[in-house]
XYZ file of C-alpha atoms in Angstrom:
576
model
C -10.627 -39.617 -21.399
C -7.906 -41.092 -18.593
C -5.489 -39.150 -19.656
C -7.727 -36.097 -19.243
C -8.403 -36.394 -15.970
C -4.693 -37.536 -14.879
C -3.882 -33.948 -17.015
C -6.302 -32.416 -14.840
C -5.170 -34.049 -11.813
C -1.697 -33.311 -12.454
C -1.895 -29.447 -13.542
C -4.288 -28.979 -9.730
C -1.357 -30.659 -7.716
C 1.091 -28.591 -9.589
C -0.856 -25.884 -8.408
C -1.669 -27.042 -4.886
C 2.375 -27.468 -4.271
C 2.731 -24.045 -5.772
C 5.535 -24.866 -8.134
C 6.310 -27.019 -11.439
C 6.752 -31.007 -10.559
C 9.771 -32.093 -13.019
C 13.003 -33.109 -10.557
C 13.642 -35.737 -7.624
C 13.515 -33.143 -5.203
C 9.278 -32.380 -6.576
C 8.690 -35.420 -6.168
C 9.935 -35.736 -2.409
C 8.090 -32.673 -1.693
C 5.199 -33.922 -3.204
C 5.282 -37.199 -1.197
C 5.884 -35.774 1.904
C 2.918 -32.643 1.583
C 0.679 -35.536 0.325
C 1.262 -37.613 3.518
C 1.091 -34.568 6.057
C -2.365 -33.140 4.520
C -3.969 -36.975 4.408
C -2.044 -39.148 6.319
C -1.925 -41.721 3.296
C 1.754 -42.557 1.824
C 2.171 -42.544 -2.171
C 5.341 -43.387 -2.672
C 7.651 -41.323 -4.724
C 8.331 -43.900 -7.752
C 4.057 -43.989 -8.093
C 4.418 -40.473 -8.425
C 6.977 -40.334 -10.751
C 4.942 -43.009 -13.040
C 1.692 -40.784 -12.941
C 3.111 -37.696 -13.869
C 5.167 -39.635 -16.722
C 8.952 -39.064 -15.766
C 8.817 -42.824 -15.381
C 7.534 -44.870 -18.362
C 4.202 -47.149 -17.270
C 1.421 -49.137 -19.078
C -0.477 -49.204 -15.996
C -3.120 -46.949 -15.195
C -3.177 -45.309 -11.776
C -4.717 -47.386 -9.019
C -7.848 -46.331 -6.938
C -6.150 -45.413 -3.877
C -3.738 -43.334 -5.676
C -6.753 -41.709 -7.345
C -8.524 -41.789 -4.118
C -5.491 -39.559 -2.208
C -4.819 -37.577 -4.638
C -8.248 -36.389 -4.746
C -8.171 -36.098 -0.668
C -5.384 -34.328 -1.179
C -6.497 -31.552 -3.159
C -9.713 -31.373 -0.945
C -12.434 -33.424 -2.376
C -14.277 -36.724 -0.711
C -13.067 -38.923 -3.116
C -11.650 -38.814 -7.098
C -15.734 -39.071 -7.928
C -16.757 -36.119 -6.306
C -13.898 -34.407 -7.517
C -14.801 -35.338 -11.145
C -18.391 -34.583 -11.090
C -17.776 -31.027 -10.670
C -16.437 -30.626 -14.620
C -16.837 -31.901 -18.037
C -13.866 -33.258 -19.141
C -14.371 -32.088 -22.583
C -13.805 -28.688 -21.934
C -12.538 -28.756 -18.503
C -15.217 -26.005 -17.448
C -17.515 -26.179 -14.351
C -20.571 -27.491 -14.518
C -22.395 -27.794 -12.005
C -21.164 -27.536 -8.350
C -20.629 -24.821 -6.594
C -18.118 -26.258 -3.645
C -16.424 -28.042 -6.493
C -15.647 -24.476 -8.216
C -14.752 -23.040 -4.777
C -12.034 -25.845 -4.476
C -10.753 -25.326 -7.654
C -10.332 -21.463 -7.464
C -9.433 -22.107 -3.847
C -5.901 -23.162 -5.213
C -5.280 -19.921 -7.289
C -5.749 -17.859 -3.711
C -3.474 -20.087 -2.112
C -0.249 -19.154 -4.300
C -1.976 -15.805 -4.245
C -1.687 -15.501 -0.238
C 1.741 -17.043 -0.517
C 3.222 -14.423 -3.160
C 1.522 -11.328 -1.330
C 3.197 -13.109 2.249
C 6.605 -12.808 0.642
C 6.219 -8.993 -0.858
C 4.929 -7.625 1.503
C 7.018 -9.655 4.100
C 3.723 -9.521 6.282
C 3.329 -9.926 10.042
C 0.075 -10.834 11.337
C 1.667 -10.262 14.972
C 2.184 -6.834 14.151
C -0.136 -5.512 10.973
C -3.817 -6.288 12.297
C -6.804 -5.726 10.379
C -7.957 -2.262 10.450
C -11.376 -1.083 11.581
C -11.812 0.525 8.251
C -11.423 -2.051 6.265
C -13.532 -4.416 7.966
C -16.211 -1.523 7.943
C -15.078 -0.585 4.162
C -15.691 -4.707 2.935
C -18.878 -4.675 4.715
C -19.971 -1.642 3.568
C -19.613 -2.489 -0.205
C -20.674 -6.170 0.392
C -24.137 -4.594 1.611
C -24.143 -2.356 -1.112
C -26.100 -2.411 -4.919
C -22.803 -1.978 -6.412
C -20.581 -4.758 -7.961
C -17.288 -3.439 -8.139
C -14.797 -1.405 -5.990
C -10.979 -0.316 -5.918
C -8.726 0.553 -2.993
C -6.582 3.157 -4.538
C -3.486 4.158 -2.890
C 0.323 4.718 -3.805
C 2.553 1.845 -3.043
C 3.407 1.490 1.002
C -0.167 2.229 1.877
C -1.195 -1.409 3.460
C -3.247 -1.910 -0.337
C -1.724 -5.940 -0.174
C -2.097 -6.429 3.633
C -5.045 -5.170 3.943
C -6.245 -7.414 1.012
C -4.399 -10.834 2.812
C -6.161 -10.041 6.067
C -9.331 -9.203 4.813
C -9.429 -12.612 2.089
C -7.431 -15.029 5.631
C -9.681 -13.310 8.348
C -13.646 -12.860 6.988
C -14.069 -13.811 3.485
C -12.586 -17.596 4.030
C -13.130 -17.955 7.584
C -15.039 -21.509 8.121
C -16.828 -20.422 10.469
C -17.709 -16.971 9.361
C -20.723 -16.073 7.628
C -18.790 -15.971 4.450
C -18.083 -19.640 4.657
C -19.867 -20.860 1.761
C -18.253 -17.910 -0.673
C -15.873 -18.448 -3.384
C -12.990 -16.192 -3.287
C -10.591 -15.653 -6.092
C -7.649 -13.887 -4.834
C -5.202 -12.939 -7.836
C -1.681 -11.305 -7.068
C -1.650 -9.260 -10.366
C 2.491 -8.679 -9.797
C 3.070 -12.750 -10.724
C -0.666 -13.353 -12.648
C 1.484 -14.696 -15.853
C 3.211 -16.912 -12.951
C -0.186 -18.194 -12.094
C -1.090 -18.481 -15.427
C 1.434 -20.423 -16.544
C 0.737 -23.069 -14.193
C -2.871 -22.755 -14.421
C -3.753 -21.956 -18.306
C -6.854 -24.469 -17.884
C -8.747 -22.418 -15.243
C -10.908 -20.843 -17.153
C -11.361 -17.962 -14.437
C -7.659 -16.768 -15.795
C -8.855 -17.448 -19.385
C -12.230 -15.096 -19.031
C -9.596 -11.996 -17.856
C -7.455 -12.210 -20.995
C -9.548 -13.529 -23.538
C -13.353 -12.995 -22.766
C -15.730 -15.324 -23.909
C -19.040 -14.916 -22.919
C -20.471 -17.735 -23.962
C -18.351 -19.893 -22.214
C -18.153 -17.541 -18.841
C -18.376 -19.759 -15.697
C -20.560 -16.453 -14.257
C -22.769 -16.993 -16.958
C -23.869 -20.566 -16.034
C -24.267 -19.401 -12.680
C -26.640 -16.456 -14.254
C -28.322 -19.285 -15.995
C -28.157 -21.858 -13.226
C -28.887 -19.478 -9.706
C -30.260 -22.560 -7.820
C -26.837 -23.799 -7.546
C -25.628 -20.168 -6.530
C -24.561 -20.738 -2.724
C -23.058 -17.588 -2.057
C -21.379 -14.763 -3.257
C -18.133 -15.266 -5.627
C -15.423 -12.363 -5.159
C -12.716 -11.905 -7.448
C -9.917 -10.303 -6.059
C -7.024 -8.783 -7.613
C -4.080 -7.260 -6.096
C -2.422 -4.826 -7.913
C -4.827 -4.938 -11.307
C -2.428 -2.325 -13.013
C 0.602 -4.412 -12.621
C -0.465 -7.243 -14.545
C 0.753 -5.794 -18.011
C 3.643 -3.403 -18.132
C 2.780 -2.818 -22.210
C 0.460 -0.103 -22.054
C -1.819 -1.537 -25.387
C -2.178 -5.186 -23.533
C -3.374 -3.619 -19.932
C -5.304 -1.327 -21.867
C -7.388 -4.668 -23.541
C -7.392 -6.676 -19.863
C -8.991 -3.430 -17.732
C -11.451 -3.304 -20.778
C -12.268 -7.277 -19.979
C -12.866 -6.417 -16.563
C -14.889 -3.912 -17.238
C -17.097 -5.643 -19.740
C -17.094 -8.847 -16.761
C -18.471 -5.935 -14.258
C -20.910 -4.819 -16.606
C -22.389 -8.318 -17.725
C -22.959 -8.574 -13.722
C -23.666 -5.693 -12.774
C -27.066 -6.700 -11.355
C -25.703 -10.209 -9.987
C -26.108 -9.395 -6.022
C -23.823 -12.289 -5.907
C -20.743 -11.369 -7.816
C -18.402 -8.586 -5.980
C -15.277 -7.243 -7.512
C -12.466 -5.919 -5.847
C -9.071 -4.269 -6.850
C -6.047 -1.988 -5.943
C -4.317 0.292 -7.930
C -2.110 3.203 -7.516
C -3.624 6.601 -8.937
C -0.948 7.322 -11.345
C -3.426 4.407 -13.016
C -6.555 5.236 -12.191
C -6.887 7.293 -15.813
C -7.289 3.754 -17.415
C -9.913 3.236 -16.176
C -11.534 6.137 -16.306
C -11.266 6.558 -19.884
C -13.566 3.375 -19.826
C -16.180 4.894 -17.888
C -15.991 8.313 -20.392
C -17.218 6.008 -23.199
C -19.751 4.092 -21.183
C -21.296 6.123 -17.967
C -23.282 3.268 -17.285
C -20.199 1.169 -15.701
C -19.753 4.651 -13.714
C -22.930 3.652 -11.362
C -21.287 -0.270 -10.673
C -18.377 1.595 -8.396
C -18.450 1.570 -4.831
C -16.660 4.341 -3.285
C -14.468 5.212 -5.952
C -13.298 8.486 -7.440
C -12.463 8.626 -11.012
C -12.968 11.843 -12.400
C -10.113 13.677 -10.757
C -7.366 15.732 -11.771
C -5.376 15.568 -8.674
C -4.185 12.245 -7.996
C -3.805 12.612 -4.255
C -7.487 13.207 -3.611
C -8.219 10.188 -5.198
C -6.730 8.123 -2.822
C -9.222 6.491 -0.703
C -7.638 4.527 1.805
C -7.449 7.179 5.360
C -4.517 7.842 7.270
C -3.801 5.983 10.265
C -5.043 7.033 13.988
C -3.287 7.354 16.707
C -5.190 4.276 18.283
C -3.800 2.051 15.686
C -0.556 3.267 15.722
C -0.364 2.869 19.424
C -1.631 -0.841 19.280
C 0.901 -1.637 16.484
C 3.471 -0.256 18.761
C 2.325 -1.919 21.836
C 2.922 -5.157 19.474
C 6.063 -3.821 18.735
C 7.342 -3.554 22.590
C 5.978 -6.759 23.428
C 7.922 -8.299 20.217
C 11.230 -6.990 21.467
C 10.441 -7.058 25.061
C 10.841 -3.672 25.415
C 8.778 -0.845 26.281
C 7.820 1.730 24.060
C 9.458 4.556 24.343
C 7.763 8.197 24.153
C 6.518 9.534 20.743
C 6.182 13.181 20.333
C 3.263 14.374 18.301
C 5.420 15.618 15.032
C 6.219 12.184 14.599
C 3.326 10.957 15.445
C 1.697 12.839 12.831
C 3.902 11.918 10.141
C 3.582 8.128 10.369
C -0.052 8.296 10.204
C 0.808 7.976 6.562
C 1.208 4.292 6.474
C 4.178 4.199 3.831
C 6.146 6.447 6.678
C 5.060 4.258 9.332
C 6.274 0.611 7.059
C 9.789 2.022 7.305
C 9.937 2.582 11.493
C 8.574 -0.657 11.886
C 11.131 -2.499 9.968
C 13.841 -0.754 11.171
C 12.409 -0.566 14.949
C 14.810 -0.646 18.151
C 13.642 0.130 21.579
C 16.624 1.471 22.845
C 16.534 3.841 19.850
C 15.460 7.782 20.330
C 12.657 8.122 18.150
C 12.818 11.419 16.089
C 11.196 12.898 13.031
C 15.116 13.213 11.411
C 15.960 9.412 11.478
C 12.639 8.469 10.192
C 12.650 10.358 7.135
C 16.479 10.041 6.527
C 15.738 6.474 6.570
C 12.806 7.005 4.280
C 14.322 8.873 1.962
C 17.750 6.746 1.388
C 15.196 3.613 0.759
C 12.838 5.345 -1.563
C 15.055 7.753 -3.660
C 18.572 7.188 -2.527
C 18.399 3.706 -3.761
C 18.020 1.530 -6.916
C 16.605 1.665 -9.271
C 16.986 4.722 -10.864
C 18.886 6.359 -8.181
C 20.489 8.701 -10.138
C 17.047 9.635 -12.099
C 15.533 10.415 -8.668
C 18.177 12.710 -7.113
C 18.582 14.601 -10.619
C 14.334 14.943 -10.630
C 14.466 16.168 -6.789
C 17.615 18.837 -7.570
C 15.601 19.829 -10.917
C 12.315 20.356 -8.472
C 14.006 22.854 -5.915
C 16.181 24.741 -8.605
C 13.067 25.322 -10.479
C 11.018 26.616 -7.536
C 13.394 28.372 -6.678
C 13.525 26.323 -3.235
C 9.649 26.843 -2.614
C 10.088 30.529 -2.326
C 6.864 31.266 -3.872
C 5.334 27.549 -4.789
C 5.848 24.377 -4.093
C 4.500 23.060 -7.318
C 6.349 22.860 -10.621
C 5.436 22.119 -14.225
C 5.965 18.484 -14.943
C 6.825 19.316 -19.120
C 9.672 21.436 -17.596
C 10.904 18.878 -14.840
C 10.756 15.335 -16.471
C 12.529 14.938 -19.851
C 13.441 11.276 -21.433
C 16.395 10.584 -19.437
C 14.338 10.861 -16.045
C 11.105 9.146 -16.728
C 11.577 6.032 -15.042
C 12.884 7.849 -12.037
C 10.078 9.775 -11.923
C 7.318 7.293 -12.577
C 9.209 5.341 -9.466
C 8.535 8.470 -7.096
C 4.984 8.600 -8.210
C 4.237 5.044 -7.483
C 6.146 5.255 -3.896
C 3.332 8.351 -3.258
C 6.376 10.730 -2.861
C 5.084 13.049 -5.964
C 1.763 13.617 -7.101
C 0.373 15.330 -10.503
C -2.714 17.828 -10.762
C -3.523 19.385 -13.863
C -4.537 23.183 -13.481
C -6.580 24.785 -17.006
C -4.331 27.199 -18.481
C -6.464 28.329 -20.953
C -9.652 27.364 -23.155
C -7.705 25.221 -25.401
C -4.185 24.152 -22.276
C -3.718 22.916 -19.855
C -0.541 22.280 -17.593
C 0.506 19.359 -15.487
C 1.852 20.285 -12.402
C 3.605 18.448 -9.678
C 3.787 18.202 -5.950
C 4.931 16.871 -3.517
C 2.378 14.344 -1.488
C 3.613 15.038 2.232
C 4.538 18.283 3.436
C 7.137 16.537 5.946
C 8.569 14.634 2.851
C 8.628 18.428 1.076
C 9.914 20.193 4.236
C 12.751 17.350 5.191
C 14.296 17.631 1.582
C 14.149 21.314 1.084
C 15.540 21.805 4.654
C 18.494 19.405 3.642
C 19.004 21.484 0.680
C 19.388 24.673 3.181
C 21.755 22.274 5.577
C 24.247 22.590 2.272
C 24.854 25.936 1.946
C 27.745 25.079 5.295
C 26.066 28.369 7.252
C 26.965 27.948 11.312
C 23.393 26.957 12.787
C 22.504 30.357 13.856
C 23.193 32.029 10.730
C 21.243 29.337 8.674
C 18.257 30.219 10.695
C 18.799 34.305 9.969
C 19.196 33.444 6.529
C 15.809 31.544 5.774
C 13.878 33.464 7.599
C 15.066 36.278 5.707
C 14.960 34.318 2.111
C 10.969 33.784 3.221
C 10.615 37.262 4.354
C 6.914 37.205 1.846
C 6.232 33.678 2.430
C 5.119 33.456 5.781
C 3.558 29.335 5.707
C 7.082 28.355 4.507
C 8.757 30.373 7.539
C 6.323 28.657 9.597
C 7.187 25.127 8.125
C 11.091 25.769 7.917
C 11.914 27.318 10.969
C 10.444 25.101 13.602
C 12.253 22.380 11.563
C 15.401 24.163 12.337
C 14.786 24.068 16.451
C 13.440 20.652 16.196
C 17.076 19.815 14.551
C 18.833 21.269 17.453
C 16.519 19.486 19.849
C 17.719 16.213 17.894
C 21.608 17.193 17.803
C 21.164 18.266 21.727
C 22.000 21.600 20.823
C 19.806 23.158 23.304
C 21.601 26.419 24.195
C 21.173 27.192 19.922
C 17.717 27.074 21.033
C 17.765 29.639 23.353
C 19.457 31.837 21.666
C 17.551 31.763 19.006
C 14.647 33.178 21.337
C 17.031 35.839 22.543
C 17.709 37.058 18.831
C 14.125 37.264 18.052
C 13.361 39.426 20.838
C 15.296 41.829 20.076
C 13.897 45.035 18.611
C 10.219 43.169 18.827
C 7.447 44.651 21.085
C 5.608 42.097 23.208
C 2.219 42.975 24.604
C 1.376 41.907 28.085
C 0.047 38.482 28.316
C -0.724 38.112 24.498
C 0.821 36.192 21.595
C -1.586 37.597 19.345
C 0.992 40.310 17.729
C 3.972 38.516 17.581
C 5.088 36.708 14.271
C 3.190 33.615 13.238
C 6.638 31.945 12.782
C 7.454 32.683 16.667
C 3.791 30.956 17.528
C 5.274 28.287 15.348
C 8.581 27.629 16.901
C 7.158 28.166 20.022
C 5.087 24.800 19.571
C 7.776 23.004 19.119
C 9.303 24.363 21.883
C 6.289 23.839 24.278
C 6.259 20.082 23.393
C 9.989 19.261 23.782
C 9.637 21.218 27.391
C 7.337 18.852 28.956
C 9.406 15.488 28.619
C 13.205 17.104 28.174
C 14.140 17.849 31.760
C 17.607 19.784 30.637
C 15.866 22.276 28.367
C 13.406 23.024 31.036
C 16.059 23.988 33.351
C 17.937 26.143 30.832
C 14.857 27.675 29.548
C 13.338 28.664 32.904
C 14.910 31.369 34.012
C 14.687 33.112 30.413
C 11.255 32.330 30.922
C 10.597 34.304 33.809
C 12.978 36.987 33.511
C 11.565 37.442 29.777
C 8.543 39.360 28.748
C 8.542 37.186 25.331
C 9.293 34.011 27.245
C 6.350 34.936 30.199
C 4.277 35.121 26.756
C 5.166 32.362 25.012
C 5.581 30.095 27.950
C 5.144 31.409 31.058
C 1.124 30.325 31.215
C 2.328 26.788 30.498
C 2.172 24.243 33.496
C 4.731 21.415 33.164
C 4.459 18.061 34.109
C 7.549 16.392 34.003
C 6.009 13.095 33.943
C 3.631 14.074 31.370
C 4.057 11.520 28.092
C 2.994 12.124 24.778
C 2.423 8.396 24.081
């Protein structure tokens, strides 16, 4: 029975330090965490004796006993006993003691999603949504929920603030929860140091009738709260498809068997190239359907599934405020194209990382710097630059779609490429009937400034002179007027970014020719002029040098006195 609990004892401080104890330098790591957490001193050598390295006939003495137990959070070695039976190393009957013990799996948990995610609590705050989402579903009937998002999205962070700032806060009204966090990237990692937990156990190999939720079920006078299990990331715990086929199906069967425990609350992430697992689950039992909180499962297109909302400009503002105060520099102005494109948070992850103040801010550097770390990079570089060339050639560069079929696009060679542009959020699949008995896959692109950036690059190839490049796709999109509209004012906002100001301008000139302007209205000329004209209208109020070319065109032109001539401009107006 000693040698039970110094098994016990040894596996929890294994976990507590968050790595295997075998080598000198363990031991001296050991030591010194021990001494910092309690202020009591076991030396190194006892140490080395209790966890065997060093051959002894002596048991361990009380005040070793005593501090390791302080250590790992318990009153003394008693209390930290009576919360299991040795013989099976299950709870029995204390519901702190359990909350200890599972405490330790969050820890390395918190840790692991720190590192990946390389988090910042200066600089990513909690947002309003989630708080509002958590409390929301915490309120709710339901059991179960799933944040579902591509990779990029803030799924992780949002999980580490949420777990660090409500759901453990001591003084919160949470306080008295358990809450099993579970990074389901390095689960085997945690399970390999923690294979007597019998939490882990329950998600690979249920047993019922040894389920620590099912002695609560039995026992709910010692239920003093609400136990959450969290995991990060649930379809990254097995890459074989069979095995994470059989550990969703646990969870599911866990969800059902408390699906009317108030006090049980499940929550994952997942990307929606996944989602179909589990909704294959639900197809064969529609009862598990009605234990989902806010969750769409039945969806062909994989973008609407996607529940977490796109930033606002509040929050990007406050995250940029951080920002400026971080460097100790002021923010400098952002437009309202770029502000709209970093809304989506994956956009946004990249601008931080690479922020500099002194830097001029446009919607070019952002997504070249996007693009070269998602598909321009390992791994599968070359799989993700043949799948993008293979995209435009068979659209025929978005002359009439942007959408392709996905059997004629991906072949063997190009999976993994492709699978890696799903997950970043970068492509997206929706399946469209093609007859009673077909149907056809087809695949998009998620972000029309992603779309826009890359087809526009494959334009920049064809070495026209600027001026000619802009004939030319307007011409090319002579029966596509949306991609004139999305294509052209790229092209100004290009020169805007190279300077090129007097391109600009003579663009405006070109367009005027031969076209017949009515008197104070915009309403008959081309939607793509409205379109460029936007642009225009926006880089006028903060660029004092293309105001002072443009004005006298302005006023001397009836298009110009259309498009712009109404238009007061501030020169000290900001857009940020």
């Amino acid at each position: 029975m000693r040698e039970k609990i110094a098994a016990l004892l040894r596996e929890d401080l294994e976990k507590k330090l968050g790595k295997a104890i075998k080598y000198e330098r363990d031991f001296v790591e050991l030591s010194g965490d021990i001494f910092e957490k309690t202020t009591k001193q076991i030396s190194i050598s006892t140490l080395k004796r209790f966890f065997g390295t060093v051959t002894c006939h002596f048991k361990p003495s009380k005040f070793t006993l005593e501090t390791l137990a302080n250590y790992l959070g318990f009153d003394d070695i008693q209390a930290y006993l009576e919360g299991f039976d040795l013989t099976t190393q299950l709870h029995k009957n204390s519901w702190s003691q359990l909350k200890n013990r599972v405490n330790l799996i969050t820890e390395v948990s918190l840790e692991s999603l720190k590192l990946k995610t390389g988090y910042d609590p200066g600089i990513f705050v909690l947002r309003p949504w989630g708080e509002k989402y958590l409390e929301s579903f915490y309120q709710s009937s339901k059991s179960a929920t799933m944040v579902v998002a591509p990779d990029g999205f803030g799924k992780s962070t949002m999980l580490i603030q949420l777990v660090e700032r409500i759901l453990t806060d001591p003084t919160g009204k949470h306080k008295d929860d358990i809450v099993g966090l579970i990074d389901g990237g390095t689960f085997f990692n945690l399970y390999s140091r923690s294979s007597s937990i019998e939490l882990l156990n329950q998600l690979l190999e249920l047993k019922i009738e040894t389920s620590l939720f099912l002695y609560f079920q039995k026992h709910p006078e010692q239920v003093n709260g609400c136990f959450w299990l969290i995991i990060d990331d649930v379809d990254e715990v097995f890459y074989d498809k069979l095995k994470q086929h059989q550990f969703i199906e646990n969870l599911t069967k866990i969800i059902l068997l408390h699906r009317e425990n108030n006090w049980v609350k499940f929550i994952f992430t997942c990307r929606p190239e996944n989602l179909n697992i589990f909704t294959g689950f639900i197809k064969k039992n529609p009862i598990l359907e009605n234990c989902w909180f806010e969750v769409e499962f039945d969806n062909n297109n994989m973008a609407e599934c996607i529940n977490i909302p796109l930033l606002n400009e509040k929050e990007i503002k406050f995250i940029f405020k951080n920002l400026g105060v971080k460097n100790g520099k002021p923010l400098k102005r952002l437009d309202n194209d770029l502000l709209d494109t970093i809304r989506h948070p994956n956009l946004l992850e990249v601008l931080v990382e690479e922020y500099d103040p002194n830097e001029e801010l446009s919607i070019f550097l952002l997504l070249g710097r996007y693009l070269n770390k998602r598909i321009n990079s390992q791994p599968y570089r070359n799989e993700k630059l043949q799948l993008v060339n293979r995209f435009f050639e068979l659209c025929n560069l978005a002359k009439e779609s942007n959408s392709v079929i996905k059997e004629q696009l991906v072949n063997n060679t190009t999976e993994m490429g492709y699978h890696e542009l799903v997950s970043y959020g970068i492509l997206y699949e929706l399946t469209s009937p093609a007859d009673f008995f077909n149907s056809n896959i087809y695949v998009r692109f998620s972000q029309n400034s992603i779309f826009d950036f890359l087809l526009f690059k494959k334009w920049l190839q064809h070495d026209l002179p600027d001026l000619e490049r802009f004939k030319k796709i307007k011409e090319f999109y002579e029966n596509n007027v949306q991609m004139q509209c999305r294509l052209l004012p790229l092209n100004v906002k290009l020169f805007l970014h190279n300077k090129d100001y007097q391109a600009i301008l003579h663009i405006h000139q070109q367009l005027e020719k031969g076209m017949i302007v009515a008197d104070d209205s915009s309403d008959t000329l081309p939607l793509c002029m409205i379109s460029i004209a936007e642009v225009v209208k926006m880089a006028l109020k903060n660029n004092p040098a293309l105001r002072e070319l443009f004005m006298p065109w302005i006023y001397s032109s009836r298009l110009g006195n259309t498009l712009y001539g109404k238009e007061l401009f501030n020169p000290n107006e900001t857009m940020v």
